[in-house]
mmCIF file of C-alpha atoms in Angstrom:
data_model
loop_
_atom_site.group_PDB
_atom_site.id
_atom_site.type_symbol
_atom_site.label_atom_id
_atom_site.label_comp_id
_atom_site.label_asym_id
_atom_site.label_seq_id
_atom_site.Cartn_x
_atom_site.Cartn_y
_atom_site.Cartn_z
ATOM 1 C CA UNK N 1 -16.015 144.752 156.562
ATOM 2 C CA UNK N 2 -15.379 148.323 155.145
ATOM 3 C CA UNK N 3 -15.541 146.932 151.597
ATOM 4 C CA UNK N 4 -19.262 146.092 152.034
ATOM 5 C CA UNK N 5 -20.207 149.514 153.393
ATOM 6 C CA UNK N 6 -21.679 152.264 151.225
ATOM 7 C CA UNK N 7 -19.123 154.970 150.539
ATOM 8 C CA UNK N 8 -19.593 158.706 150.307
ATOM 9 C CA UNK N 9 -17.725 160.840 147.724
ATOM 10 C CA UNK N 10 -15.030 161.517 150.310
ATOM 11 C CA UNK N 11 -14.209 157.869 151.181
ATOM 12 C CA UNK N 12 -10.860 157.739 149.449
ATOM 13 C CA UNK N 13 -9.964 161.130 150.919
ATOM 14 C CA UNK N 14 -10.672 159.850 154.457
ATOM 15 C CA UNK N 15 -8.213 156.994 153.944
ATOM 16 C CA UNK N 16 -5.528 159.445 152.748
ATOM 17 C CA UNK N 17 -6.273 161.831 155.641
ATOM 18 C CA UNK N 18 -5.941 159.023 158.244
ATOM 19 C CA UNK N 19 -9.400 159.604 159.660
ATOM 20 C CA UNK N 20 -10.815 156.874 161.942
ATOM 21 C CA UNK N 21 -13.647 155.345 159.768
ATOM 22 C CA UNK N 22 -16.470 153.291 161.231
ATOM 23 C CA UNK N 23 -19.755 151.691 160.101
ATOM 24 C CA UNK N 24 -22.587 154.182 160.611
ATOM 25 C CA UNK N 25 -26.023 153.003 159.383
ATOM 26 C CA UNK N 26 -24.311 150.944 156.693
ATOM 27 C CA UNK N 27 -21.985 153.802 155.574
ATOM 28 C CA UNK N 28 -18.240 154.094 155.994
ATOM 29 C CA UNK N 29 -17.832 157.416 157.799
ATOM 30 C CA UNK N 30 -15.219 159.083 159.951
ATOM 31 C CA UNK N 31 -15.889 159.120 163.737
ATOM 32 C CA UNK N 32 -13.037 161.600 164.162
ATOM 33 C CA UNK N 33 -10.095 163.228 162.434
ATOM 34 C CA UNK N 34 -8.108 164.585 165.423
ATOM 35 C CA UNK N 35 -10.137 164.151 168.576
ATOM 36 C CA UNK N 36 -13.882 164.485 169.414
ATOM 37 C CA UNK N 37 -13.092 167.199 172.010
ATOM 38 C CA UNK N 38 -10.900 169.258 169.620
ATOM 39 C CA UNK N 39 -13.481 169.032 166.842
ATOM 40 C CA UNK N 40 -16.333 169.945 169.237
ATOM 41 C CA UNK N 41 -14.343 172.977 170.509
ATOM 42 C CA UNK N 42 -13.701 174.173 166.980
ATOM 43 C CA UNK N 43 -17.378 174.195 166.114
ATOM 44 C CA UNK N 44 -18.298 176.012 169.344
ATOM 45 C CA UNK N 45 -15.523 178.624 169.023
ATOM 46 C CA UNK N 46 -14.743 179.004 165.301
ATOM 47 C CA UNK N 47 -15.910 176.555 162.582
ATOM 48 C CA UNK N 48 -16.038 172.890 161.728
ATOM 49 C CA UNK N 49 -16.701 170.944 158.590
ATOM 50 C CA UNK N 50 -18.853 167.750 158.335
ATOM 51 C CA UNK N 51 -19.581 165.550 155.392
ATOM 52 C CA UNK N 52 -23.192 164.418 155.457
ATOM 53 C CA UNK N 53 -23.476 162.912 152.023
ATOM 54 C CA UNK N 54 -24.857 159.749 153.662
ATOM 55 C CA UNK N 55 -28.115 161.571 154.319
ATOM 56 C CA UNK N 56 -30.816 160.441 151.942
ATOM 57 C CA UNK N 57 -32.456 162.596 149.242
ATOM 58 C CA UNK N 58 -35.879 161.821 147.940
ATOM 59 C CA UNK N 59 -37.458 163.825 145.145
ATOM 60 C CA UNK N 60 -41.262 164.157 144.980
ATOM 61 C CA UNK N 61 -42.770 165.624 141.842
ATOM 62 C CA UNK N 62 -46.192 165.893 140.226
ATOM 63 C CA UNK N 63 -49.422 167.802 140.069
ATOM 64 C CA UNK N 64 -50.617 166.568 143.497
ATOM 65 C CA UNK N 65 -47.139 166.487 145.162
ATOM 66 C CA UNK N 66 -48.176 169.184 147.738
ATOM 67 C CA UNK N 67 -51.363 167.337 148.747
ATOM 68 C CA UNK N 68 -49.485 163.994 148.800
ATOM 69 C CA UNK N 69 -46.800 165.360 151.082
ATOM 70 C CA UNK N 70 -49.295 167.092 153.308
ATOM 71 C CA UNK N 71 -50.982 163.748 153.873
ATOM 72 C CA UNK N 72 -47.647 161.928 154.401
ATOM 73 C CA UNK N 73 -45.960 164.418 156.664
ATOM 74 C CA UNK N 74 -46.874 166.077 160.004
ATOM 75 C CA UNK N 75 -46.000 169.704 159.264
ATOM 76 C CA UNK N 76 -47.955 171.955 156.901
ATOM 77 C CA UNK N 77 -46.313 171.691 153.494
ATOM 78 C CA UNK N 78 -48.543 174.521 152.135
ATOM 79 C CA UNK N 79 -46.446 176.915 154.237
ATOM 80 C CA UNK N 80 -43.277 176.219 152.230
ATOM 81 C CA UNK N 81 -41.854 178.660 149.627
ATOM 82 C CA UNK N 82 -38.921 178.196 147.261
ATOM 83 C CA UNK N 83 -36.659 179.919 149.813
ATOM 84 C CA UNK N 84 -38.006 178.418 153.041
ATOM 85 C CA UNK N 85 -37.356 174.861 154.241
ATOM 86 C CA UNK N 86 -39.201 172.987 156.953
ATOM 87 C CA UNK N 87 -38.482 170.411 159.643
ATOM 88 C CA UNK N 88 -41.124 167.710 159.643
ATOM 89 C CA UNK N 89 -41.857 164.041 160.431
ATOM 90 C CA UNK N 90 -43.020 160.972 158.672
ATOM 91 C CA UNK N 91 -45.261 159.115 161.076
ATOM 92 C CA UNK N 92 -47.076 155.791 161.166
ATOM 93 C CA UNK N 93 -50.788 155.343 161.946
ATOM 94 C CA UNK N 94 -50.141 155.128 165.706
ATOM 95 C CA UNK N 95 -48.144 158.404 165.678
ATOM 96 C CA UNK N 96 -44.669 156.840 165.974
ATOM 97 C CA UNK N 97 -41.890 158.543 164.020
ATOM 98 C CA UNK N 98 -40.682 156.598 160.932
ATOM 99 C CA UNK N 99 -38.237 159.437 160.332
ATOM 100 C CA UNK N 100 -37.653 163.139 160.981
ATOM 101 C CA UNK N 101 -36.551 165.121 157.931
ATOM 102 C CA UNK N 102 -36.180 168.504 156.240
ATOM 103 C CA UNK N 103 -38.199 169.356 153.194
ATOM 104 C CA UNK N 104 -37.220 171.858 150.510
ATOM 105 C CA UNK N 105 -39.658 173.211 147.866
ATOM 106 C CA UNK N 106 -37.393 173.471 144.815
ATOM 107 C CA UNK N 107 -40.264 174.812 142.687
ATOM 108 C CA UNK N 108 -44.014 174.320 142.251
ATOM 109 C CA UNK N 109 -44.804 170.630 142.215
ATOM 110 C CA UNK N 110 -41.160 169.643 143.004
ATOM 111 C CA UNK N 111 -39.876 168.885 146.492
ATOM 112 C CA UNK N 112 -36.663 167.506 147.930
ATOM 113 C CA UNK N 113 -36.804 165.513 151.180
ATOM 114 C CA UNK N 114 -33.621 165.114 153.137
ATOM 115 C CA UNK N 115 -33.878 162.062 155.332
ATOM 116 C CA UNK N 116 -31.727 160.079 157.801
ATOM 117 C CA UNK N 117 -29.176 157.780 156.208
ATOM 118 C CA UNK N 118 -30.338 154.519 157.884
ATOM 119 C CA UNK N 119 -33.961 155.251 157.007
ATOM 120 C CA UNK N 120 -33.658 156.184 153.269
ATOM 121 C CA UNK N 121 -34.892 152.889 151.892
ATOM 122 C CA UNK N 122 -37.585 152.507 154.471
ATOM 123 C CA UNK N 123 -38.862 156.083 153.875
ATOM 124 C CA UNK N 124 -38.861 155.558 150.093
ATOM 125 C CA UNK N 125 -40.809 152.362 150.453
ATOM 126 C CA UNK N 126 -43.289 153.965 152.840
ATOM 127 C CA UNK N 127 -43.858 156.965 150.556
ATOM 128 C CA UNK N 128 -44.318 154.827 147.443
ATOM 129 C CA UNK N 129 -46.875 152.723 149.236
ATOM 130 C CA UNK N 130 -49.238 155.763 149.626
ATOM 131 C CA UNK N 131 -51.650 155.602 146.724
ATOM 132 C CA UNK N 132 -54.204 157.888 145.206
ATOM 133 C CA UNK N 133 -52.089 160.933 144.362
ATOM 134 C CA UNK N 134 -50.601 162.182 141.053
ATOM 135 C CA UNK N 135 -47.078 162.295 142.406
ATOM 136 C CA UNK N 136 -43.875 160.432 141.695
ATOM 137 C CA UNK N 137 -41.258 159.505 144.403
ATOM 138 C CA UNK N 138 -37.660 158.980 143.427
ATOM 139 C CA UNK N 139 -34.583 158.124 145.514
ATOM 140 C CA UNK N 140 -31.907 160.516 144.298
ATOM 141 C CA UNK N 141 -29.391 160.052 147.124
ATOM 142 C CA UNK N 142 -26.461 159.115 144.795
ATOM 143 C CA UNK N 143 -26.846 162.375 142.815
ATOM 144 C CA UNK N 144 -26.039 164.565 145.835
ATOM 145 C CA UNK N 145 -23.034 165.296 148.001
ATOM 146 C CA UNK N 146 -23.595 167.247 151.143
ATOM 147 C CA UNK N 147 -21.259 169.110 153.479
ATOM 148 C CA UNK N 148 -22.071 171.192 156.515
ATOM 149 C CA UNK N 149 -19.978 174.094 157.832
ATOM 150 C CA UNK N 150 -20.926 174.978 161.384
ATOM 151 C CA UNK N 151 -19.766 177.519 164.015
ATOM 152 C CA UNK N 152 -19.683 181.230 164.781
ATOM 153 C CA UNK N 153 -17.246 181.923 161.873
ATOM 154 C CA UNK N 154 -19.138 179.789 159.341
ATOM 155 C CA UNK N 155 -21.090 182.598 157.703
ATOM 156 C CA UNK N 156 -17.967 184.740 157.198
ATOM 157 C CA UNK N 157 -16.090 181.854 155.685
ATOM 158 C CA UNK N 158 -18.895 180.825 153.271
ATOM 159 C CA UNK N 159 -19.494 184.468 152.295
ATOM 160 C CA UNK N 160 -15.833 184.709 151.061
ATOM 161 C CA UNK N 161 -16.600 182.101 148.417
ATOM 162 C CA UNK N 162 -19.897 183.303 146.982
ATOM 163 C CA UNK N 163 -21.263 186.480 145.370
ATOM 164 C CA UNK N 164 -24.664 185.889 147.004
ATOM 165 C CA UNK N 165 -25.290 188.069 149.993
ATOM 166 C CA UNK N 166 -25.869 185.607 152.875
ATOM 167 C CA UNK N 167 -25.527 188.085 155.689
ATOM 168 C CA UNK N 168 -29.235 188.128 156.460
ATOM 169 C CA UNK N 169 -30.059 184.449 155.840
ATOM 170 C CA UNK N 170 -32.090 183.036 158.764
ATOM 171 C CA UNK N 171 -32.584 179.511 160.012
ATOM 172 C CA UNK N 172 -34.259 177.225 157.463
ATOM 173 C CA UNK N 173 -33.892 179.707 154.587
ATOM 174 C CA UNK N 174 -32.199 178.438 151.465
ATOM 175 C CA UNK N 175 -30.983 179.589 148.068
ATOM 176 C CA UNK N 176 -30.770 177.582 144.874
ATOM 177 C CA UNK N 177 -28.230 177.948 142.080
ATOM 178 C CA UNK N 178 -25.563 179.472 144.348
ATOM 179 C CA UNK N 179 -22.011 179.359 143.095
ATOM 180 C CA UNK N 180 -19.370 178.356 145.560
ATOM 181 C CA UNK N 181 -15.850 177.580 144.427
ATOM 182 C CA UNK N 182 -17.083 177.210 140.836
ATOM 183 C CA UNK N 183 -19.780 174.659 141.870
ATOM 184 C CA UNK N 184 -23.516 175.133 141.561
ATOM 185 C CA UNK N 185 -25.114 174.321 144.941
ATOM 186 C CA UNK N 186 -28.220 174.629 147.146
ATOM 187 C CA UNK N 187 -27.147 176.625 150.159
ATOM 188 C CA UNK N 188 -29.267 176.106 153.292
ATOM 189 C CA UNK N 189 -28.933 177.964 156.568
ATOM 190 C CA UNK N 190 -29.327 174.906 158.750
ATOM 191 C CA UNK N 191 -27.371 172.298 160.691
ATOM 192 C CA UNK N 192 -27.309 169.931 163.634
ATOM 193 C CA UNK N 193 -25.010 171.640 166.098
ATOM 194 C CA UNK N 194 -26.936 174.550 167.670
ATOM 195 C CA UNK N 195 -24.475 176.979 166.021
ATOM 196 C CA UNK N 196 -24.805 179.306 163.018
ATOM 197 C CA UNK N 197 -23.953 177.523 159.829
ATOM 198 C CA UNK N 198 -24.822 176.162 156.445
ATOM 199 C CA UNK N 199 -25.517 172.953 154.705
ATOM 200 C CA UNK N 200 -24.390 172.731 151.127
ATOM 201 C CA UNK N 201 -26.020 170.342 148.607
ATOM 202 C CA UNK N 202 -23.855 169.763 145.554
ATOM 203 C CA UNK N 203 -23.447 167.420 142.725
ATOM 204 C CA UNK N 204 -21.761 164.320 144.291
ATOM 205 C CA UNK N 205 -18.683 164.802 141.965
ATOM 206 C CA UNK N 206 -18.079 168.327 143.415
ATOM 207 C CA UNK N 207 -18.019 167.193 147.078
ATOM 208 C CA UNK N 208 -14.268 166.764 147.377
ATOM 209 C CA UNK N 209 -13.527 170.030 145.606
ATOM 210 C CA UNK N 210 -15.816 171.936 148.069
ATOM 211 C CA UNK N 211 -14.440 170.031 151.054
ATOM 212 C CA UNK N 212 -10.865 170.958 150.157
ATOM 213 C CA UNK N 213 -11.881 174.632 149.550
ATOM 214 C CA UNK N 214 -12.901 174.935 153.192
ATOM 215 C CA UNK N 215 -10.115 172.774 154.600
ATOM 216 C CA UNK N 216 -7.574 175.060 152.803
ATOM 217 C CA UNK N 217 -9.347 177.913 154.561
ATOM 218 C CA UNK N 218 -8.311 176.316 157.879
ATOM 219 C CA UNK N 219 -11.757 174.934 158.836
ATOM 220 C CA UNK N 220 -11.473 171.997 161.211
ATOM 221 C CA UNK N 221 -12.529 168.636 159.786
ATOM 222 C CA UNK N 222 -15.080 166.911 162.014
ATOM 223 C CA UNK N 223 -16.486 163.412 162.345
ATOM 224 C CA UNK N 224 -19.549 161.659 163.727
ATOM 225 C CA UNK N 225 -18.299 161.739 167.334
ATOM 226 C CA UNK N 226 -18.437 165.539 167.698
ATOM 227 C CA UNK N 227 -21.604 165.661 165.635
ATOM 228 C CA UNK N 228 -23.313 163.652 168.361
ATOM 229 C CA UNK N 229 -21.906 165.632 171.314
ATOM 230 C CA UNK N 230 -22.779 168.906 169.606
ATOM 231 C CA UNK N 231 -26.343 167.950 168.743
ATOM 232 C CA UNK N 232 -26.988 166.621 172.276
ATOM 233 C CA UNK N 233 -25.561 169.773 173.936
ATOM 234 C CA UNK N 234 -27.861 171.730 171.614
ATOM 235 C CA UNK N 235 -30.843 169.603 172.794
ATOM 236 C CA UNK N 236 -31.569 168.182 169.337
ATOM 237 C CA UNK N 237 -33.138 164.684 168.994
ATOM 238 C CA UNK N 238 -31.569 161.797 167.062
ATOM 239 C CA UNK N 239 -33.823 159.409 165.162
ATOM 240 C CA UNK N 240 -33.418 155.825 166.295
ATOM 241 C CA UNK N 241 -32.879 156.963 169.907
ATOM 242 C CA UNK N 242 -34.925 160.017 170.924
ATOM 243 C CA UNK N 243 -37.449 159.574 168.074
ATOM 244 C CA UNK N 244 -38.480 156.089 167.015
ATOM 245 C CA UNK N 245 -41.448 154.282 165.561
ATOM 246 C CA UNK N 246 -42.578 153.844 169.192
ATOM 247 C CA UNK N 247 -42.019 157.479 170.263
ATOM 248 C CA UNK N 248 -44.325 160.165 168.918
ATOM 249 C CA UNK N 249 -43.304 163.733 168.100
ATOM 250 C CA UNK N 250 -45.504 164.955 170.969
ATOM 251 C CA UNK N 251 -43.770 162.630 173.442
ATOM 252 C CA UNK N 252 -40.416 163.858 172.005
ATOM 253 C CA UNK N 253 -41.424 167.514 172.665
ATOM 254 C CA UNK N 254 -41.394 168.206 168.910
ATOM 255 C CA UNK N 255 -45.073 169.094 168.631
ATOM 256 C CA UNK N 256 -44.134 172.362 166.810
ATOM 257 C CA UNK N 257 -43.643 170.159 163.742
ATOM 258 C CA UNK N 258 -47.130 168.596 164.004
ATOM 259 C CA UNK N 259 -49.945 170.757 162.628
ATOM 260 C CA UNK N 260 -53.151 169.015 163.767
ATOM 261 C CA UNK N 261 -55.315 171.869 162.378
ATOM 262 C CA UNK N 262 -54.601 170.822 158.719
ATOM 263 C CA UNK N 263 -56.622 168.213 156.826
ATOM 264 C CA UNK N 264 -56.099 164.509 157.356
ATOM 265 C CA UNK N 265 -52.513 163.155 157.597
ATOM 266 C CA UNK N 266 -51.108 159.830 158.668
ATOM 267 C CA UNK N 267 -51.116 159.505 162.487
ATOM 268 C CA UNK N 268 -53.350 162.556 162.929
ATOM 269 C CA UNK N 269 -55.920 160.930 165.208
ATOM 270 C CA UNK N 270 -53.353 159.800 167.806
ATOM 271 C CA UNK N 271 -51.206 162.947 167.547
ATOM 272 C CA UNK N 272 -54.181 165.290 167.885
ATOM 273 C CA UNK N 273 -55.348 163.383 170.977
ATOM 274 C CA UNK N 274 -51.865 163.568 172.533
ATOM 275 C CA UNK N 275 -51.596 167.265 171.678
ATOM 276 C CA UNK N 276 -55.043 168.037 173.192
ATOM 277 C CA UNK N 277 -54.959 165.752 176.212
ATOM 278 C CA UNK N 278 -51.244 165.229 176.824
ATOM 279 C CA UNK N 279 -49.056 162.205 176.118
ATOM 280 C CA UNK N 280 -48.430 159.460 178.729
ATOM 281 C CA UNK N 281 -44.668 159.788 178.331
ATOM 282 C CA UNK N 282 -42.285 162.633 177.565
ATOM 283 C CA UNK N 283 -38.667 163.267 176.598
ATOM 284 C CA UNK N 284 -36.817 165.139 179.281
ATOM 285 C CA UNK N 285 -33.360 166.593 179.562
ATOM 286 C CA UNK N 286 -31.273 165.667 182.604
ATOM 287 C CA UNK N 287 -27.788 165.909 184.077
ATOM 288 C CA UNK N 288 -26.074 163.440 186.368
ATOM 289 C CA UNK N 289 -25.134 164.801 189.789
ATOM 290 C CA UNK N 290 -22.214 162.396 190.250
ATOM 291 C CA UNK N 291 -19.631 160.773 188.022
ATOM 292 C CA UNK N 292 -20.696 158.495 185.208
ATOM 293 C CA UNK N 293 -22.113 158.679 181.724
ATOM 294 C CA UNK N 294 -25.716 157.766 181.002
ATOM 295 C CA UNK N 295 -25.990 155.576 177.872
ATOM 296 C CA UNK N 296 -28.965 154.676 175.737
ATOM 297 C CA UNK N 297 -31.425 152.263 177.350
ATOM 298 C CA UNK N 298 -30.087 152.777 180.933
ATOM 299 C CA UNK N 299 -32.926 152.497 183.386
ATOM 300 C CA UNK N 300 -34.390 155.571 185.070
ATOM 301 C CA UNK N 301 -35.911 155.015 188.554
ATOM 302 C CA UNK N 302 -37.511 157.110 191.233
ATOM 303 C CA UNK N 303 -36.069 157.434 194.748
ATOM 304 C CA UNK N 304 -37.826 154.227 195.782
ATOM 305 C CA UNK N 305 -36.302 152.255 192.903
ATOM 306 C CA UNK N 306 -39.377 151.995 190.711
ATOM 307 C CA UNK N 307 -38.708 152.195 186.968
ATOM 308 C CA UNK N 308 -40.156 155.416 185.497
ATOM 309 C CA UNK N 309 -38.408 155.453 182.096
ATOM 310 C CA UNK N 310 -35.136 154.939 180.287
ATOM 311 C CA UNK N 311 -32.317 156.978 178.767
ATOM 312 C CA UNK N 312 -32.547 157.639 175.046
ATOM 313 C CA UNK N 313 -29.296 159.596 174.549
ATOM 314 C CA UNK N 314 -26.427 160.473 176.863
ATOM 315 C CA UNK N 315 -22.916 161.909 176.762
ATOM 316 C CA UNK N 316 -20.245 163.933 178.558
ATOM 317 C CA UNK N 317 -20.732 167.587 177.507
ATOM 318 C CA UNK N 318 -17.324 168.931 176.370
ATOM 319 C CA UNK N 319 -18.392 172.484 177.096
ATOM 320 C CA UNK N 320 -20.188 172.219 180.470
ATOM 321 C CA UNK N 321 -18.153 169.144 181.577
ATOM 322 C CA UNK N 322 -21.403 167.675 182.861
ATOM 323 C CA UNK N 323 -22.865 164.276 182.036
ATOM 324 C CA UNK N 324 -26.097 165.075 180.100
ATOM 325 C CA UNK N 325 -28.859 163.257 178.351
ATOM 326 C CA UNK N 326 -32.405 162.722 177.312
ATOM 327 C CA UNK N 327 -34.746 160.236 179.010
ATOM 328 C CA UNK N 328 -38.185 159.088 178.028
ATOM 329 C CA UNK N 329 -40.171 159.144 181.330
ATOM 330 C CA UNK N 330 -43.693 158.933 182.645
ATOM 331 C CA UNK N 331 -45.258 162.404 182.212
ATOM 332 C CA UNK N 332 -46.676 162.348 185.699
ATOM 333 C CA UNK N 333 -43.167 161.760 187.131
ATOM 334 C CA UNK N 334 -41.511 164.735 185.327
ATOM 335 C CA UNK N 335 -40.861 167.958 187.128
ATOM 336 C CA UNK N 336 -38.011 170.450 186.369
ATOM 337 C CA UNK N 337 -35.140 170.115 188.959
ATOM 338 C CA UNK N 338 -36.664 166.904 190.414
ATOM 339 C CA UNK N 339 -33.987 164.294 191.354
ATOM 340 C CA UNK N 340 -34.095 160.666 190.415
ATOM 341 C CA UNK N 341 -31.599 157.828 189.656
ATOM 342 C CA UNK N 342 -30.004 156.463 186.498
ATOM 343 C CA UNK N 343 -28.675 152.914 186.667
ATOM 344 C CA UNK N 344 -25.125 153.265 185.332
ATOM 345 C CA UNK N 345 -23.396 149.870 185.253
ATOM 346 C CA UNK N 346 -25.689 148.578 188.061
ATOM 347 C CA UNK N 347 -25.001 151.535 190.248
ATOM 348 C CA UNK N 348 -27.730 154.156 191.069
ATOM 349 C CA UNK N 349 -26.329 157.528 190.037
ATOM 350 C CA UNK N 350 -28.355 160.559 191.117
ATOM 351 C CA UNK N 351 -29.578 162.900 188.367
ATOM 352 C CA UNK N 352 -31.931 165.821 187.983
ATOM 353 C CA UNK N 353 -34.262 167.102 185.221
ATOM 354 C CA UNK N 354 -32.981 170.246 183.463
ATOM 355 C CA UNK N 355 -34.346 172.294 180.541
ATOM 356 C CA UNK N 356 -32.531 171.772 177.297
ATOM 357 C CA UNK N 357 -30.509 173.052 175.422
ATOM 358 C CA UNK N 358 -27.693 172.034 177.720
ATOM 359 C CA UNK N 359 -25.482 174.694 176.087
ATOM 360 C CA UNK N 360 -26.576 177.847 174.278
ATOM 361 C CA UNK N 361 -24.173 180.181 172.574
#
């Protein structure tokens, strides 16, 4: 029932706009406004607008907040500045990924963690269970609205509405106290589409105002459907599928976010061993060589029919028109361009390993 789902600041707007709303991780969110293909095309060719207010925000403050986060997270928090964000992971003792997230250093001893919607409560509980540090952890999700504007024209469009010079902003750089359309926001050069673009963190009460500002500019409204096809084309992992509590960052080919040379952190022993000696499984990009779409959990087999892994994510690429995906396979089996089979509805469909991203602008 929609009435039982959590609602973002744009929920009433979605109803008025006639967007197709679904249950996503307990939130009522639009899967599409026009069509997934049209929205996907807009982001690749011009610009698209996504509401991502369902993402969780967790505030960590205190004298030992840096040390606390460096122990809790896989990347090196000491490398952060108040203009430079970081992609990182929250892992368990066995190296599995509880969540992947982005961390912002708002000021000394004050950090904002942006986590996946379905994991917010779990992440919060995990962080609060870590004892021995002078740091407080607070779930501030309801304070924030978040929209993302993505695509080759995104920078030019955002620049029109702010006096800040954003022409040189690079990936994972951010600015605080930026004024856009009369609203005070955090402006981050980041996103989940493989395109240039920005994520805007605002007061939740300003979300609709900012959304309408860009819609009036002619930016295409986009839903979850195109968000997924865009991120997969760009070769970006999704937590719950390509990253899970049973899949490590090393297995998921995200070892760049794991700094095993820093002091102790949760999962370090396993992750260091996997980094040094190799992991038994690995995430690999593939494309099907015949018709069909590979879905999550479909079996991957070798030419003799032996199971060597399973599909974690799959879709039809709107740009390349190919059926693409990620599979978690035995490391020994993987080789670029090697052929194998994916069991699609009980039929063996030939596929081959390819190097992601599947599309690069």
